[in-house]
Amino acid sequence: MRSIVAVLICLFTLPLAFADTASRPEKIGALARLEPHNGIYTLAGPPSFISVRISEMPLKEGQRVRKGDVIAIFDMANVRRLEVGIARTEVERAKVDALEKKREFDRRQILFRDKSISQESFYDQRDASERAHIALEKARLNLKRAEALLNKMIIRSPVDGMVLGIYARDGEAVSETTGIAEIGDVDHMEAVAEVYETDIKYVKKGQSAI
């Protein structure tokens, strides 16, 4: 059997026009399939070390989506939201503490300059202000981590397009190897044709197809 080479064309049959038509076919037939120009995006679950189930899948096959639309929400999302809320509270608390410590340090700096307080008192407050600042940065880092974990529990569309297929339902366990849905930009399609290797020499760049 002749080997097959995949090439991109516009439609399914290629009419040919050559000076020496006696030795060349007038047209080439090829099997082809239509695909989104930028490919099909297969959405999957979170990393396999995280065990989750789908709690919500609000979209249906054939539905139009915008980039960022929610495709699926996993059951751990509520837990992650609580963790984000706690982390935000810690950030706000650390902000207040850092601000208070800084104000007190600024006040003691003036007093120390005027020799109204001891060097020990000045340095104690300086160290307290630095510790409060470090605690604030740590709280902010914890918030970023919590938000990242929450984002893993919500699958969003990477592009504007259409839901081409849904392969998981509410309550199903999923992982990074489990296909949940496929998304594609159907407004920009192309045909992928399989042309026999012996015919590929007759195909030229820019050639039309019907």
Tab-separated table of C-alpha atoms in Angstrom:
chain	number	residue	atom	x	y	z
A	1	MET	CA	0.000	0.000	0.000
A	2	ARG	CA	1.256	3.451	-0.867
A	3	SER	CA	2.338	5.558	2.084
A	4	ILE	CA	0.324	8.654	2.911
A	5	VAL	CA	1.603	12.144	3.620
A	6	ALA	CA	-0.545	14.707	5.474
A	7	VAL	CA	-0.607	18.190	3.929
A	8	LEU	CA	-2.742	21.265	4.549
A	9	ILE	CA	-5.156	22.295	1.786
A	10	CYS	CA	-8.357	24.304	1.592
A	11	LEU	CA	-10.823	21.631	0.437
A	12	PHE	CA	-10.829	18.078	-0.857
A	13	THR	CA	-9.809	17.851	-4.554
A	14	LEU	CA	-6.906	19.550	-6.302
A	15	PRO	CA	-7.402	20.499	-9.996
A	16	LEU	CA	-4.038	20.572	-11.776
A	17	ALA	CA	-2.865	22.625	-14.757
A	18	PHE	CA	0.462	21.684	-16.352
A	19	ALA	CA	1.886	22.047	-19.835
A	20	ASP	CA	2.608	18.335	-20.102
A	21	THR	CA	-0.846	17.089	-19.074
A	22	ALA	CA	-0.315	13.778	-20.866
A	23	SER	CA	1.868	12.448	-18.059
A	24	ARG	CA	0.102	14.179	-15.177
A	25	PRO	CA	-3.387	13.664	-13.722
A	26	GLU	CA	-5.959	16.421	-14.144
A	27	LYS	CA	-6.893	16.262	-10.473
A	28	ILE	CA	-5.838	14.547	-7.262
A	29	GLY	CA	-8.316	13.050	-4.821
A	30	ALA	CA	-7.580	13.098	-1.103
A	31	LEU	CA	-9.340	12.280	2.137
A	32	ALA	CA	-9.580	15.375	4.312
A	33	ARG	CA	-10.973	16.565	7.611
A	34	LEU	CA	-11.858	20.053	8.807
A	35	GLU	CA	-10.126	21.298	11.948
A	36	PRO	CA	-9.849	24.629	13.778
A	37	HIS	CA	-6.849	26.530	12.406
A	38	ASN	CA	-5.190	26.757	15.831
A	39	GLY	CA	-5.976	23.148	16.697
A	40	ILE	CA	-8.268	21.571	19.256
A	41	TYR	CA	-7.676	22.248	22.957
A	42	THR	CA	-8.215	19.207	25.168
A	43	LEU	CA	-8.939	20.240	28.753
A	44	ALA	CA	-8.027	17.834	31.547
A	45	GLY	CA	-8.121	17.565	35.320
A	46	PRO	CA	-5.511	18.764	37.835
A	47	PRO	CA	-2.201	16.940	38.504
A	48	SER	CA	-2.719	13.261	39.272
A	49	PHE	CA	-1.562	13.618	42.900
A	50	ILE	CA	-4.733	15.649	43.567
A	51	SER	CA	-7.860	13.468	43.814
A	52	VAL	CA	-10.940	15.434	42.707
A	53	ARG	CA	-14.404	14.980	41.258
A	54	ILE	CA	-16.397	17.295	39.024
A	55	SER	CA	-18.994	19.204	41.023
A	56	GLU	CA	-20.210	21.538	38.261
A	57	MET	CA	-20.041	21.429	34.465
A	58	PRO	CA	-22.215	24.341	33.313
A	59	LEU	CA	-21.604	24.124	29.547
A	60	LYS	CA	-23.014	21.840	26.858
A	61	GLU	CA	-21.567	20.432	23.661
A	62	GLY	CA	-21.957	22.901	20.797
A	63	GLN	CA	-22.135	25.902	23.131
A	64	ARG	CA	-20.125	29.014	22.310
A	65	VAL	CA	-17.568	30.114	24.895
A	66	ARG	CA	-15.328	33.086	25.496
A	67	LYS	CA	-11.755	32.900	26.719
A	68	GLY	CA	-11.864	32.524	30.505
A	69	ASP	CA	-15.376	31.042	30.688
A	70	VAL	CA	-15.737	28.312	33.305
A	71	ILE	CA	-15.840	24.827	31.786
A	72	ALA	CA	-15.737	22.728	34.962
A	73	ILE	CA	-15.471	23.178	38.731
A	74	PHE	CA	-14.038	20.446	40.968
A	75	ASP	CA	-15.323	19.441	44.385
A	76	MET	CA	-12.223	20.784	46.157
A	77	ALA	CA	-12.985	24.313	44.924
A	78	ASN	CA	-15.027	25.205	48.029
A	79	VAL	CA	-12.200	24.123	50.321
A	80	ARG	CA	-9.716	26.148	48.280
A	81	ARG	CA	-12.014	29.198	48.413
A	82	LEU	CA	-12.064	28.976	52.210
A	83	GLU	CA	-8.277	28.771	52.237
A	84	VAL	CA	-8.063	31.855	50.010
A	85	GLY	CA	-10.421	33.714	52.347
A	86	ILE	CA	-8.305	32.808	55.381
A	87	ALA	CA	-5.119	33.813	53.560
A	88	ARG	CA	-6.610	37.194	52.616
A	89	THR	CA	-7.609	37.806	56.227
A	90	GLU	CA	-4.044	37.030	57.306
A	91	VAL	CA	-2.691	39.497	54.738
A	92	GLU	CA	-4.961	42.270	56.019
A	93	ARG	CA	-4.006	41.513	59.616
A	94	ALA	CA	-0.307	41.517	58.728
A	95	LYS	CA	-0.725	44.844	56.875
A	96	VAL	CA	-2.225	46.485	59.945
A	97	ASP	CA	0.486	45.079	62.207
A	98	ALA	CA	3.290	46.122	59.838
A	99	LEU	CA	1.858	49.644	59.579
A	100	GLU	CA	1.558	50.007	63.351
A	101	LYS	CA	5.089	48.717	63.911
A	102	LYS	CA	6.453	51.086	61.265
A	103	ARG	CA	4.693	54.101	62.773
A	104	GLU	CA	6.035	53.251	66.209
A	105	PHE	CA	9.521	52.808	64.761
A	106	ASP	CA	9.321	56.215	63.058
A	107	ARG	CA	8.210	57.765	66.361
A	108	ARG	CA	11.060	56.172	68.303
A	109	GLN	CA	13.524	57.197	65.614
A	110	ILE	CA	12.707	60.826	66.342
A	111	LEU	CA	12.905	60.252	70.089
A	112	PHE	CA	16.236	58.468	69.728
A	113	ARG	CA	17.607	61.370	67.707
A	114	ASP	CA	16.553	63.674	70.513
A	115	LYS	CA	18.122	61.266	73.012
A	116	SER	CA	14.744	60.812	74.682
A	117	ILE	CA	14.875	57.001	74.595
A	118	SER	CA	17.607	54.418	74.942
A	119	GLN	CA	19.445	52.809	72.077
A	120	GLU	CA	18.017	49.462	73.148
A	121	SER	CA	14.445	50.738	72.885
A	122	PHE	CA	15.155	52.130	69.413
A	123	TYR	CA	16.710	48.893	68.107
A	124	ASP	CA	13.995	46.733	69.660
A	125	GLN	CA	11.336	48.611	67.709
A	126	ARG	CA	13.405	48.550	64.525
A	127	ASP	CA	13.643	44.762	64.773
A	128	ALA	CA	9.924	44.486	65.508
A	129	SER	CA	9.132	46.551	62.407
A	130	GLU	CA	11.354	44.350	60.241
A	131	ARG	CA	9.737	41.175	61.589
A	132	ALA	CA	6.283	42.582	60.868
A	133	HIS	CA	7.323	43.377	57.284
A	134	ILE	CA	8.668	39.837	56.813
A	135	ALA	CA	5.420	38.419	58.206
A	136	LEU	CA	3.447	40.530	55.708
A	137	GLU	CA	5.492	39.242	52.766
A	138	LYS	CA	5.015	35.681	53.984
A	139	ALA	CA	1.245	36.220	54.256
A	140	ARG	CA	1.152	37.590	50.705
A	141	LEU	CA	3.076	34.563	49.447
A	142	ASN	CA	0.648	32.228	51.212
A	143	LEU	CA	-2.243	34.054	49.541
A	144	LYS	CA	-0.683	33.607	46.098
A	145	ARG	CA	-0.241	29.897	46.760
A	146	ALA	CA	-3.837	29.552	47.937
A	147	GLU	CA	-5.104	31.371	44.839
A	148	ALA	CA	-2.990	29.123	42.596
A	149	LEU	CA	-4.476	26.018	44.232
A	150	LEU	CA	-7.974	27.435	43.761
A	151	ASN	CA	-7.287	28.086	40.073
A	152	LYS	CA	-6.383	24.409	39.650
A	153	MET	CA	-9.893	23.543	40.826
A	154	ILE	CA	-11.563	25.621	38.096
A	155	ILE	CA	-11.083	24.766	34.404
A	156	ARG	CA	-11.553	27.712	32.037
A	157	SER	CA	-11.646	27.987	28.266
A	158	PRO	CA	-8.233	28.983	26.859
A	159	VAL	CA	-9.773	30.586	23.734
A	160	ASP	CA	-12.914	32.020	22.196
A	161	GLY	CA	-14.606	29.127	20.426
A	162	MET	CA	-17.059	26.264	20.757
A	163	VAL	CA	-17.355	23.228	23.006
A	164	LEU	CA	-16.658	20.412	20.529
A	165	GLY	CA	-16.986	17.557	22.993
A	166	ILE	CA	-17.658	16.808	26.661
A	167	TYR	CA	-16.167	13.616	28.073
A	168	ALA	CA	-16.880	13.842	31.799
A	169	ARG	CA	-19.958	14.499	33.905
A	170	ASP	CA	-20.847	15.767	37.374
A	171	GLY	CA	-19.563	13.449	40.088
A	172	GLU	CA	-16.881	11.763	37.967
A	173	ALA	CA	-13.337	11.481	39.310
A	174	VAL	CA	-10.765	13.133	37.023
A	175	SER	CA	-7.011	13.726	36.807
A	176	GLU	CA	-4.493	15.281	34.439
A	177	THR	CA	-4.821	12.235	32.152
A	178	THR	CA	-8.611	12.495	31.995
A	179	GLY	CA	-10.004	14.465	29.075
A	180	ILE	CA	-12.868	16.642	30.286
A	181	ALA	CA	-13.777	18.638	27.186
A	182	GLU	CA	-12.491	19.835	23.821
A	183	ILE	CA	-12.608	23.476	22.704
A	184	GLY	CA	-11.898	24.856	19.230
A	185	ASP	CA	-12.135	28.131	17.311
A	186	VAL	CA	-14.633	27.082	14.631
A	187	ASP	CA	-14.641	30.542	13.044
A	188	HIS	CA	-11.207	29.844	11.561
A	189	MET	CA	-11.127	26.378	10.024
A	190	GLU	CA	-8.730	24.554	7.729
A	191	ALA	CA	-8.782	21.198	5.963
A	192	VAL	CA	-6.128	18.596	6.678
A	193	ALA	CA	-5.842	16.247	3.674
A	194	GLU	CA	-4.022	12.947	3.349
A	195	VAL	CA	-2.331	12.824	-0.069
A	196	TYR	CA	-0.566	9.753	-1.428
A	197	GLU	CA	3.195	10.113	-1.480
A	198	THR	CA	3.253	9.391	-5.216
A	199	ASP	CA	0.862	12.316	-5.813
A	200	ILE	CA	2.468	14.842	-3.491
A	201	LYS	CA	4.868	15.980	-6.233
A	202	TYR	CA	1.897	17.424	-8.128
A	203	VAL	CA	0.831	19.621	-5.210
A	204	LYS	CA	2.221	23.161	-5.253
A	205	LYS	CA	2.133	25.980	-2.710
A	206	GLY	CA	-0.806	28.320	-3.299
A	207	GLN	CA	-2.720	25.812	-5.413
A	208	SER	CA	-6.508	25.989	-5.170
A	209	ALA	CA	-8.745	23.100	-4.134
A	210	ILE	CA	-12.390	22.213	-4.676
